[in-house]
Coordinates of C-alpha atoms in Angstrom, one line a residue:
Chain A
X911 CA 0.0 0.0 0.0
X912 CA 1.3 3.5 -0.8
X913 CA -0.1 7.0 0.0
X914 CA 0.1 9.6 -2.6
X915 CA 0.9 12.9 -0.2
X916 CA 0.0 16.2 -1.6
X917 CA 3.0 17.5 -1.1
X918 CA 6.0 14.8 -1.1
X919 CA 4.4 12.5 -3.8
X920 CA 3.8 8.9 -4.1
X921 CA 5.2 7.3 -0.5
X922 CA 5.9 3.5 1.0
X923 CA 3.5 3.0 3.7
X924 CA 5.5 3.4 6.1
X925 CA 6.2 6.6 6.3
X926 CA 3.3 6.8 7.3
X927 CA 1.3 6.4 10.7
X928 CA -2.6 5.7 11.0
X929 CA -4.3 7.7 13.9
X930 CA -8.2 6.6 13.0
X931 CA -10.8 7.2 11.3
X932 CA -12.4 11.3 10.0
X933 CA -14.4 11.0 13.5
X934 CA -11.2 12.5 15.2
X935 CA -11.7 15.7 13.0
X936 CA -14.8 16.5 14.5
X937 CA -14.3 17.2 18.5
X938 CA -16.9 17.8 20.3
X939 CA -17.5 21.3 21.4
X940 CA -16.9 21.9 25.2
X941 CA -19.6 21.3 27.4
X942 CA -21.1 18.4 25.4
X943 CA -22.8 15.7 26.9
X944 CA -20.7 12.3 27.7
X945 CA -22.9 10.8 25.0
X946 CA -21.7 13.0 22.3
X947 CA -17.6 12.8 23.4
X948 CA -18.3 8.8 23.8
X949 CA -19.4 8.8 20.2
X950 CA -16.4 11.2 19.1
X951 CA -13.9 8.7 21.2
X952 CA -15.1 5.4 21.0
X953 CA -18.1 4.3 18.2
X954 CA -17.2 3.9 15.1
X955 CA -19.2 3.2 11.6
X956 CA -15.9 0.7 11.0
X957 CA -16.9 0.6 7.4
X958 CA -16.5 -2.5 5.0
X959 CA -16.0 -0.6 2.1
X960 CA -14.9 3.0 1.4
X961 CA -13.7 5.4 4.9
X962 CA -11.9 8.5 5.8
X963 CA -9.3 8.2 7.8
X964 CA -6.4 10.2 9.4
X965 CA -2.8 9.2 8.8
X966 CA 0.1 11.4 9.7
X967 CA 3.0 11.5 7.3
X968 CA 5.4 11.4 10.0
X969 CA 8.6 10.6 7.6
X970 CA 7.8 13.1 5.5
X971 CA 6.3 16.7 5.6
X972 CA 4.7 16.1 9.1
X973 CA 1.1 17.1 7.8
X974 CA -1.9 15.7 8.8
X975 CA -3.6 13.8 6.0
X976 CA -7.3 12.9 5.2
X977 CA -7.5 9.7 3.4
X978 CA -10.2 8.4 1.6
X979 CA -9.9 4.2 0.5
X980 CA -11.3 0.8 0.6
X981 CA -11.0 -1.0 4.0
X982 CA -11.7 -4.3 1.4
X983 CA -9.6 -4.0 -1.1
X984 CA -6.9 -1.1 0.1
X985 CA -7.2 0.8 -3.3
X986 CA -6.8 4.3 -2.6
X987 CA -9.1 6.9 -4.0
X988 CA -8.1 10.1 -2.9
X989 CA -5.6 12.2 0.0
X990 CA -6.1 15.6 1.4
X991 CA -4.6 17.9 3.2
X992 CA -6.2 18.1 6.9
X993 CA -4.9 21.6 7.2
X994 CA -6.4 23.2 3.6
X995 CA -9.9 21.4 4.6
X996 CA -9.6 23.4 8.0
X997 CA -8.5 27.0 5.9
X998 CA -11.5 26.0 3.8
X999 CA -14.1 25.5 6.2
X1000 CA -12.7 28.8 8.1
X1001 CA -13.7 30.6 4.8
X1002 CA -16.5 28.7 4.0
X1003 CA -17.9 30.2 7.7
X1004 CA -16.6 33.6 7.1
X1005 CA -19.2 33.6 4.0
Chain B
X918 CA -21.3 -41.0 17.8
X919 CA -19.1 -41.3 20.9
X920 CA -15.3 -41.6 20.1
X921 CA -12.8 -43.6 21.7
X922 CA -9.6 -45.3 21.0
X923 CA -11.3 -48.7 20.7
X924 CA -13.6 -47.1 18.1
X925 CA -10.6 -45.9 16.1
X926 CA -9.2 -49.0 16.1
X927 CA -12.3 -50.9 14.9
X928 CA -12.8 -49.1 12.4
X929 CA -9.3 -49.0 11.3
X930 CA -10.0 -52.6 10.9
X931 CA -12.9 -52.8 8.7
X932 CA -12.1 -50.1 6.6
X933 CA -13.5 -47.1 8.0
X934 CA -16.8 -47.6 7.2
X935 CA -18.8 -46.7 10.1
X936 CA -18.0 -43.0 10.9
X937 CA -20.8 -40.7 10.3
X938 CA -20.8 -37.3 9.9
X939 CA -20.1 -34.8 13.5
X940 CA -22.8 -33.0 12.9
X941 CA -26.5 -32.6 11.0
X942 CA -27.0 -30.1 8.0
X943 CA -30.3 -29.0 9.0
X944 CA -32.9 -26.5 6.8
X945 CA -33.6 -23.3 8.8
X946 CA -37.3 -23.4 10.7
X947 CA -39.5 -20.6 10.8
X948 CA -38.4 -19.9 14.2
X949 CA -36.6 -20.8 17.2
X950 CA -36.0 -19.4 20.9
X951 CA -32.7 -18.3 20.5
X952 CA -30.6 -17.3 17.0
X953 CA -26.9 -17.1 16.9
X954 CA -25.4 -14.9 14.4
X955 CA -22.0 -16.6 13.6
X956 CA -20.9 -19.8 13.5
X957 CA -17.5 -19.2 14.9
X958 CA -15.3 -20.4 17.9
X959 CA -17.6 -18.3 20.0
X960 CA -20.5 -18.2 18.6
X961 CA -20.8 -22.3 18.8
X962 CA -19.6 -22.4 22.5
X963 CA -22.0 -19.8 23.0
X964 CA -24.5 -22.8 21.6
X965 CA -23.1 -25.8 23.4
X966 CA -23.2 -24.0 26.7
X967 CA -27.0 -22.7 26.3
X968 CA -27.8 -26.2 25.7
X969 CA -25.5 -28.1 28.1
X970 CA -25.4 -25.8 30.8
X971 CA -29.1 -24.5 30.8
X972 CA -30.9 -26.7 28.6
X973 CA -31.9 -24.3 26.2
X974 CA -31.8 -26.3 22.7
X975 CA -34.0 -24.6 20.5
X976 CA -31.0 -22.8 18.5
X977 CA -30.2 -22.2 15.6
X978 CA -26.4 -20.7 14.7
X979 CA -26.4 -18.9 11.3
X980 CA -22.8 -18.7 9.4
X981 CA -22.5 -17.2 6.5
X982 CA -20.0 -19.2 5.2
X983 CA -18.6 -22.5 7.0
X984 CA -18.1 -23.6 10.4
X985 CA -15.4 -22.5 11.8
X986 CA -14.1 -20.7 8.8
X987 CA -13.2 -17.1 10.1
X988 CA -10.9 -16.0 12.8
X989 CA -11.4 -19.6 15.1
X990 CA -9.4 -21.5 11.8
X991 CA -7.0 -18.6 11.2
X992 CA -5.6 -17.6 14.1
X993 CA -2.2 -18.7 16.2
X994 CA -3.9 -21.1 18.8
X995 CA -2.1 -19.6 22.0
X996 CA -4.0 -20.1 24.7
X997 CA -3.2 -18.6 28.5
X998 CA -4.2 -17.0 31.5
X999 CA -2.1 -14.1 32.1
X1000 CA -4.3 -11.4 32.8
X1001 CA -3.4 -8.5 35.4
X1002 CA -6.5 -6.4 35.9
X1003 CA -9.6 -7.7 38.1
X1004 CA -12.5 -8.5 35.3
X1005 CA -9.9 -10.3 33.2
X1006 CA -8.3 -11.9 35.1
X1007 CA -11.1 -14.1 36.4
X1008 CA -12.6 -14.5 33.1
X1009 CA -8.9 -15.5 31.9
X1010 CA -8.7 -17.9 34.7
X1011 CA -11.9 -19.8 34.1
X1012 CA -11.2 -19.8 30.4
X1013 CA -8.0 -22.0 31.7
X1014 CA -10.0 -24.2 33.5
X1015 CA -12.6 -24.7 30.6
X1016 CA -9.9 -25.8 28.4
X1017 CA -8.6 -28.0 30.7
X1018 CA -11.8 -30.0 30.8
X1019 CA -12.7 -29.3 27.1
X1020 CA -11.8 -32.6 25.4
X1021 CA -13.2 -34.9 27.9
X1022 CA -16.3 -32.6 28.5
X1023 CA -16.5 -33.1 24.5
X1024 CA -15.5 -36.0 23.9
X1025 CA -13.0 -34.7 21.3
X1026 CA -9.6 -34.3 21.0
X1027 CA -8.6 -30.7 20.2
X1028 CA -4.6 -31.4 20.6
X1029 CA -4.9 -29.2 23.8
X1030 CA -0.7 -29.0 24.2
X1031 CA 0.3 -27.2 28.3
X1032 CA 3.9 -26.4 27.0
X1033 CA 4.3 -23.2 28.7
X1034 CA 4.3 -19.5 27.4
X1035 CA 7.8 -18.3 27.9
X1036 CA 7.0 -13.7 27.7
X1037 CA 11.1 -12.7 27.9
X1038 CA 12.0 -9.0 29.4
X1039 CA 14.7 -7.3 28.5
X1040 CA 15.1 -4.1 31.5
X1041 CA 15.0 -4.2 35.1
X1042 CA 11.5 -2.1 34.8
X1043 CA 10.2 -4.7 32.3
X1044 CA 10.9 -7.6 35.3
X1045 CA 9.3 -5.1 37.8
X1046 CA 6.1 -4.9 35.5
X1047 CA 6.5 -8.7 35.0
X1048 CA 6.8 -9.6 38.5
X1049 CA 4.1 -7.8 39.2
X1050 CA 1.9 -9.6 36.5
X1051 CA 3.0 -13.2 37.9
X1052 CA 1.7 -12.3 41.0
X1053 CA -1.6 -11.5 39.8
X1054 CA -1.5 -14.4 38.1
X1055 CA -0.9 -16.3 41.3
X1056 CA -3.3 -14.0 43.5
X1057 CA -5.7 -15.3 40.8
X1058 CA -5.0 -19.0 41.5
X1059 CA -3.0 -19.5 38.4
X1060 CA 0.7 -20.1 38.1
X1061 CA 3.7 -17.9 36.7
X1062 CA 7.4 -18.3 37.5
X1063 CA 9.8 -16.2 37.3
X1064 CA 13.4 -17.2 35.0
X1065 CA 16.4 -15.3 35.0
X1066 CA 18.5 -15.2 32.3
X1067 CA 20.0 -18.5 33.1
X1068 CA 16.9 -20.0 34.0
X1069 CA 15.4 -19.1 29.9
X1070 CA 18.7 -20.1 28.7
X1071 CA 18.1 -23.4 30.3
X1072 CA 14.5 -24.2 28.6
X1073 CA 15.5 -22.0 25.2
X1074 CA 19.1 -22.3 24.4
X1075 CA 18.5 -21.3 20.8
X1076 CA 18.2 -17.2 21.8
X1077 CA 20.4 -14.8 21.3
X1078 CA 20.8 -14.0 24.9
X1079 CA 23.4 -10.4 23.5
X1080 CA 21.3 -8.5 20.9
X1081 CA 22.7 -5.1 21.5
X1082 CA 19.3 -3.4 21.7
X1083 CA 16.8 -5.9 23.7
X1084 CA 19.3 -8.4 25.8
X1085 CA 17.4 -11.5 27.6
X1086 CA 17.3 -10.1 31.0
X1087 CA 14.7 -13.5 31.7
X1088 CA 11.1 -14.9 31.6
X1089 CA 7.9 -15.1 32.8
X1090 CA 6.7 -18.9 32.5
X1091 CA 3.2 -19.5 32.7
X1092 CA 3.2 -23.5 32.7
X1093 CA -0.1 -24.1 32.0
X1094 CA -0.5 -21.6 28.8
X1095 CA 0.1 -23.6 25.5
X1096 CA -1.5 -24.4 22.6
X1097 CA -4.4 -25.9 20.5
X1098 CA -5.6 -27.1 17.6
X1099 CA -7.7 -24.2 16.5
X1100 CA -9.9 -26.1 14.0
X1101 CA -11.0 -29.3 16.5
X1102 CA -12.0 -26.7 18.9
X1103 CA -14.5 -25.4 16.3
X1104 CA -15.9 -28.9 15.5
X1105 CA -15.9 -29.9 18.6
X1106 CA -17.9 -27.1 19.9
X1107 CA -20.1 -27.5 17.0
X1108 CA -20.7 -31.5 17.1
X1109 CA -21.2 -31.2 21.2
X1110 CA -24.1 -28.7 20.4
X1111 CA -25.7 -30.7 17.6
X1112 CA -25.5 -33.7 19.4
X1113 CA -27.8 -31.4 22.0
X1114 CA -30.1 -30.5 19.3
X1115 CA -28.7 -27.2 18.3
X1116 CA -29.2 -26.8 14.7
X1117 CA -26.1 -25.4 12.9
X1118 CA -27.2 -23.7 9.8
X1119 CA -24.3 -23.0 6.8
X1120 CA -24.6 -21.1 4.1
X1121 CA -26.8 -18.6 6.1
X1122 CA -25.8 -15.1 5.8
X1123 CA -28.2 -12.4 7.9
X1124 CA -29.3 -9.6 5.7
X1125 CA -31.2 -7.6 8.5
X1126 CA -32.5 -7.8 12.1
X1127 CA -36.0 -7.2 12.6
X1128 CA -36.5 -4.7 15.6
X1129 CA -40.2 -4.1 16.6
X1130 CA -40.9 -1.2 19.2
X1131 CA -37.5 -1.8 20.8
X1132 CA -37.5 -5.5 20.8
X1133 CA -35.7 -8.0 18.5
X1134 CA -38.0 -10.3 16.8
X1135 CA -35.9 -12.3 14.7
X1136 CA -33.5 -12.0 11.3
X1137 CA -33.9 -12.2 7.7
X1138 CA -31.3 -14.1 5.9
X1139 CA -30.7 -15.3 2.5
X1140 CA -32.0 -18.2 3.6
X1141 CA -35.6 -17.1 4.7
X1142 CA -36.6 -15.2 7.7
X1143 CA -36.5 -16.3 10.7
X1144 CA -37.9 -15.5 13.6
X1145 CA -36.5 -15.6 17.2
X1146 CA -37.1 -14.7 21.3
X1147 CA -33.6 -14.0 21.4
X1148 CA -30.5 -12.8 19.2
X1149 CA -27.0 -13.2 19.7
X1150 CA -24.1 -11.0 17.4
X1151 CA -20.8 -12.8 17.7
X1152 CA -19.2 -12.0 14.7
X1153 CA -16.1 -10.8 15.3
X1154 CA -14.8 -8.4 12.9
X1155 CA -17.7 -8.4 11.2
X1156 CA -19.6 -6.7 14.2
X1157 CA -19.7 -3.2 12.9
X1158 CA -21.9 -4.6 9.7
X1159 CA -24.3 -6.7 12.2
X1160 CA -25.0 -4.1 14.5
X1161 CA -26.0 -1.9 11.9
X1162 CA -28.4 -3.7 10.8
X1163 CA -30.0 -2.8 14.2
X1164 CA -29.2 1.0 13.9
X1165 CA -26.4 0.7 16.1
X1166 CA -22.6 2.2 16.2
X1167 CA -20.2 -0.1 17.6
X1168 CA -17.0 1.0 19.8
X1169 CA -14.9 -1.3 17.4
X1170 CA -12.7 -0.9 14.2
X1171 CA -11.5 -3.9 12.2
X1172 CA -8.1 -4.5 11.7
X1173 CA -5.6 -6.9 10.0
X1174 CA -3.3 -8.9 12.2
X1175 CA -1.4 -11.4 9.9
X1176 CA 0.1 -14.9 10.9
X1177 CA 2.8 -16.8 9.6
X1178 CA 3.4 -20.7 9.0
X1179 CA 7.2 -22.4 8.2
X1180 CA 7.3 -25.7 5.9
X1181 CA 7.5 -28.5 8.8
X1182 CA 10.3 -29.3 10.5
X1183 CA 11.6 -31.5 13.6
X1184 CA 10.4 -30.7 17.0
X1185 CA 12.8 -27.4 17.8
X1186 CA 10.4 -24.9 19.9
X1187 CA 8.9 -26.9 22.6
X1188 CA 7.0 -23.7 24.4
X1189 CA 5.4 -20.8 23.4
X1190 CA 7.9 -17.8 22.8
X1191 CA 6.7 -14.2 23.5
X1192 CA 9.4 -11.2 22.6
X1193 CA 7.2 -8.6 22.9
X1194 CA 9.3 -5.8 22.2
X1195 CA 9.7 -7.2 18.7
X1196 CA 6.1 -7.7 18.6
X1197 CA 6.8 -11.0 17.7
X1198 CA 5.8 -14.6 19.4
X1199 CA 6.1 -17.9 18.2
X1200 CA 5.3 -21.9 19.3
X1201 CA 5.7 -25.2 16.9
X1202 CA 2.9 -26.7 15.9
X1203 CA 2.2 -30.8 16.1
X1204 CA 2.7 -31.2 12.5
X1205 CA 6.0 -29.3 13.0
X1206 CA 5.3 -25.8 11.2
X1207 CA 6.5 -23.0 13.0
X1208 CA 3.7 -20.9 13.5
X1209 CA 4.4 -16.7 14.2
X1210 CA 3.3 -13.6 14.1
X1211 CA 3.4 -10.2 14.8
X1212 CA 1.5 -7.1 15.7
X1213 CA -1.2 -5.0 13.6
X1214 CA -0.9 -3.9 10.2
X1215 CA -2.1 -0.8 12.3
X1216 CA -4.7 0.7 9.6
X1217 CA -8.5 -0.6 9.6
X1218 CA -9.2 -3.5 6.9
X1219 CA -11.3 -5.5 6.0
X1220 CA -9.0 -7.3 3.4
X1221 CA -8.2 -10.5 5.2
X1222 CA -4.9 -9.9 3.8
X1223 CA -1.9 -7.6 5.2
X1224 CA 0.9 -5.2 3.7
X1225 CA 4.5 -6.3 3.1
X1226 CA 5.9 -3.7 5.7
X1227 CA 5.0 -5.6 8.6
X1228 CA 6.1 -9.2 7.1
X1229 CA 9.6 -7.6 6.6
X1230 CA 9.0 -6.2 10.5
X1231 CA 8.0 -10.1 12.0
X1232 CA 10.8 -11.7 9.7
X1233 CA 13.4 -9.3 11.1
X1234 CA 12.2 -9.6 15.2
X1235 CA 12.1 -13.2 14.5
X1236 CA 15.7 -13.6 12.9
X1237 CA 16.6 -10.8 15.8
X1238 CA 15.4 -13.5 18.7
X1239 CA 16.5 -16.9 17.2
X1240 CA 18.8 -16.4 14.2
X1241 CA 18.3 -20.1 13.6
X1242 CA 15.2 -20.1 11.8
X1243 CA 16.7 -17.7 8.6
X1244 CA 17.6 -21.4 7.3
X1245 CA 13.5 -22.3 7.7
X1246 CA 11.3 -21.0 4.9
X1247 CA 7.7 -19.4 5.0
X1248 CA 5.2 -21.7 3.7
X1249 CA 2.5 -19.4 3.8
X1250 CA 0.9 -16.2 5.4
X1251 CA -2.8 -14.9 6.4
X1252 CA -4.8 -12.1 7.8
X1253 CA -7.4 -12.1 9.9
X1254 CA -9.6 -9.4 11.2
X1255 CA -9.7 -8.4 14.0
X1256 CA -12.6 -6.6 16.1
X1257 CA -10.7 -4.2 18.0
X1258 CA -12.2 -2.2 21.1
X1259 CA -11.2 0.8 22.1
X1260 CA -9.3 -0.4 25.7
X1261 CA -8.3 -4.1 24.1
X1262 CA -11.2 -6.0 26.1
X1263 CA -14.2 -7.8 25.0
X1264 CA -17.8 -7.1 25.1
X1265 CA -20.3 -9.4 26.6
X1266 CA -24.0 -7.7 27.3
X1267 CA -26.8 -7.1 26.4
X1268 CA -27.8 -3.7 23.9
X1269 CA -30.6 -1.0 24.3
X1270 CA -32.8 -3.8 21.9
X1271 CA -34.6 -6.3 24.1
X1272 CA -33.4 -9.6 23.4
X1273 CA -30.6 -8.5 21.1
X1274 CA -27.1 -9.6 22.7
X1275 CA -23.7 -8.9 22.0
X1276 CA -19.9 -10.9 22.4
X1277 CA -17.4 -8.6 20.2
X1278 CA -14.3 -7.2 20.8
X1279 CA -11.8 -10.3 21.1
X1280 CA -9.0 -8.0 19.3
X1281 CA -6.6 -10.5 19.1
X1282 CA -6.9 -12.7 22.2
X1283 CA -10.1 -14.1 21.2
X1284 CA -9.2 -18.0 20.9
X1285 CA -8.0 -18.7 24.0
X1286 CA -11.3 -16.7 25.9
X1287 CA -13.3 -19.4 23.0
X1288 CA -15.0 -21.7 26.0
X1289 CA -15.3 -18.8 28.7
X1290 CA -16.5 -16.3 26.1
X1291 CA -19.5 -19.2 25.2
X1292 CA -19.6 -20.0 28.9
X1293 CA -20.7 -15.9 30.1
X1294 CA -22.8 -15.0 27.0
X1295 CA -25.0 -18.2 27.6
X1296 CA -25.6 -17.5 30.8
X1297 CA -26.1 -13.7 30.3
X1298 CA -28.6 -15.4 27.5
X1299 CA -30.6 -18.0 29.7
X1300 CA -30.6 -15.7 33.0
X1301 CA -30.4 -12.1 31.9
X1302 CA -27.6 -11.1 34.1
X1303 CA -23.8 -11.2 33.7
X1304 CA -21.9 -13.9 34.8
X1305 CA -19.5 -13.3 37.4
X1306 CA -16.7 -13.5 35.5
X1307 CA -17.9 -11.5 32.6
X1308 CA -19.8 -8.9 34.7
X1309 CA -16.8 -5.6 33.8
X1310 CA -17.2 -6.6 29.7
X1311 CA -20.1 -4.1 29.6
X1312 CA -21.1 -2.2 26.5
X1313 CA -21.5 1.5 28.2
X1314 CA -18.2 1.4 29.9
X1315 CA -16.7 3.3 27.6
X1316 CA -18.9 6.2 28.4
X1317 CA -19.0 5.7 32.0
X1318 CA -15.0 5.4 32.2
X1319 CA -14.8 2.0 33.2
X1320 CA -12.5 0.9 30.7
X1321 CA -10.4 -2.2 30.7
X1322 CA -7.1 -1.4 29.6
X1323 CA -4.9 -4.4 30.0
X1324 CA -1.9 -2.4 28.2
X1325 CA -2.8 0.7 29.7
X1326 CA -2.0 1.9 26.1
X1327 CA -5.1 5.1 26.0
X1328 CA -8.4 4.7 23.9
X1329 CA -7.3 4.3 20.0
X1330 CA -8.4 1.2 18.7
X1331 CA -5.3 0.0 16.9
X1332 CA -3.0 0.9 19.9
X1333 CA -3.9 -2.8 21.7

């Protein structure tokens, strides 16, 4: 399996370290109830089939990434920044 | 069919002639008291003990594809008892016991090998944490001894004792923890529960649970519907799937742990070998393959198949440990997946949907909790309360903060 970073190019897995699936991106806000930070923590969808999920490109350009691909089959459809989806959804507020 | 010796014998004689199949291959009927989603290692002792232990024998088990053909036939057969924390460790230490008694209580031989589980350390702090752990073990009424160096070197001369990075500082031996052969303990389970009436349905595979005004009222499959007073989800690292089908969100992710198999050789390991700071472990198996592993491919799959990355990682911890076995080539690797919870320990309870139960979250431990696992969730099925020994594997403790975290490693699913 390799992950095609945005910025370094086509990498060997192991530069790479997996943190969990797109839930961690969404933190509760504070003050939510135990229910909501148990859901953001702990449940999962655990899908067989395409997911999000965060992976860290810790040998490389140390950015955060967003990767979308096939818990079956490992093909990989897509990587993001985690950083230009936060500057977009900043803008996409200020609007 | 009983089996014995005598019987192997006599039919040896006349040509084998007279052996009849373990178990029935029963049509699905409309309904039943109690339906078992998944016809693995679980999910059949689950079956055997409702029947044996409470004489509940209207079951049915559904698998989707054949008995015994998931995680119970694909794993490394280890099987021990040394659990620290109160809520395993009991449930560890039963699961011992159970496997003790499990081919007489069965009537078949599962190969059930007490070699001993050799875990080495290589730091003074890693014999302080180990002490510590063999004395739980004993507080539990299990055993653990403590080796030095000389005292490994004794039982495992083929170490390298000097690796410049993680030198054998000694063992914990847990005499008792050893092996099986993962497949009889499948068939087993399943024949014992037939004999009892259970009716194991293959071929099966549930599409949906049907969920009226909070309670379950049986499946649809693509074998027909069926109804039921009672429905069990032990599938493993296909829980997420199942659990949807009842509108709920699991605390598990599915991950890929890979295993390893050598072409046979003679008898060389006669224990099972633990180097966990490799992540790496390794026994012999009867027929002489030396079976190994190592840790996660770290990522959630669902491939049943792992990376190359950590197959170069196991080869290297292994030739790292006992350089002897570079001469030994790999006959062939696997992945299973792997239902992992959030603080490494299991599930056993019920859910918000009346009669809809739930075992999940083995991670990778599962084979050796296979008899104690069947043992709490029938109980929990035919009483409605936890068993004893089950009663901390609760669904909500993740939200209350009860967790179970055996490696005390935080709340990310791949970190156990």
């Amino acid at each position: 399996m390799r992950l095609t970073c945005p910025l370094c190019g086509e990498r060997d897995r192991r530069e790479f370290y997996y943190y969990g699936a797109e839930d961690y991106l969404h933190r509760p806000a504070e003050g939510a109830s135990l229910a909501e930070w148990d859901n953001y923590l702990h449940l999962r969808d655990n899908p067989a089939g395409m997911t999000k999920d965060l992976w860290y490109h810790e040998a490389g350009c140390s950015q955060w990434l967003l990767v979308t691909r096939n818990t079956v089959t490992h093909a990989i459809a897509g990587v993001e920044l985690v950083a230009e989806r936060k500057t977009e959804q900043k803008a996409g507020r200020a609007k | 069919m009983r089996y014995s010796g005598l019987k192997v014998i006599t039919e040896g004689l006349f040509g084998n002639k007279g052996w009849t199949p373990a178990w029935r291959d029963p049509a699905p009927k409309a309904e039943y008291d109690v339906v078992i989603i998944g016809g693995g290692g679980h999910g059949l002792s689950t079956a055997y003990y409702l029947a044996k232990n409470h004489g509940i024998t209207n079951v049915a088990v559904l698998e989707k594809g054949y008995l015994g053909g998931g995680n119970v036939g694909r794993n490394t057969t280890i099987v021990r008892a040394n659990y620290f924390l109160p809520g395993n460790s009991e449930f560890y230490s039963h699961s011992m016991k159970l496997w003790e008694g499990m081919e007489a209580d069965l009537n078949y031989n599962v190969m059930h090998s007490q070699r001993g589980l050799i875990n080495l350390f290589h730091s003074d702090g890693q014999r302080d944490a180990f002490v510590r752990r063999g004395n739980a073990m004993i507080n539990q009424g299990d055993d653990a001894i403590l080796l030095d160096r000389d005292g490994v070197r004794e039982l495992l001369p083929y170490l390298d004792y000097d690796n410049t990075r993680f030198p054998i500082y000694g063992g914990l031996l847990h005499p008792r923890g050893g092996s099986a052969r993962h497949d009889a303990v499948a068939w087993g389970y399943a024949r014992g529960a037939d004999q009892r009436g259970v009716d194991l349905i293959q071929n099966c595979e549930v599409t949906g649970i049907d969920v009226e005004g909070g309670v379950v009222k049986g499946v649809q499959t693509t074998r027909g519907a069926i109804r039921a007073k009672k429905v069990a989800i032990i599938v493993a690292g296909r829980s997420s799937q199942v659990a949807a089908m009842a509108g709920m969100r699991l605390p598990i992710e599915s991950h890929i742990l890979q295993a390893f198999v050598s072409e046979g050789l003679k008898p060389v390991i006669n224990h099972v070998i633990s180097f966990g700071m490799g992540h790496f472990y390794i026994s012999q198996s009867d027929k002489g393959g030396l079976v190994f592993g190592g840790d996660l491919d770290f990522y959630a799959s669902y491939a049943a198949r792992g990376n190359l990355p950590m197959v170069e990682h196991v080869m290297e911890a292994g030739m790292t440990l006992m350089p002897m076995i570079g001469r030994a080539k790999v006959l062939r690797s696997w992945g299973g997946i792997m239902d992992m919870s959030p603080d490494g320990s299991p599930v056993i309870d019920k859910t918000h949907i009346e009669g809809l139960l739930l075992d999940c979250g083995w991670n990778y431990g599962g084979f050796k909790a296979v008899p104690a696992s069947g043992w709490c969730m029938a109980h929990l099925m035919a009483t409605g309360n936890s068993h004893e020994y089950a009663s901390k594997f609760r669904l909500d403790r993740f939200a209350t903060g009860h967790l179970l975290d055996e490696e005390g490693t935080g709340s990310q699913h791949n970190l156990h």
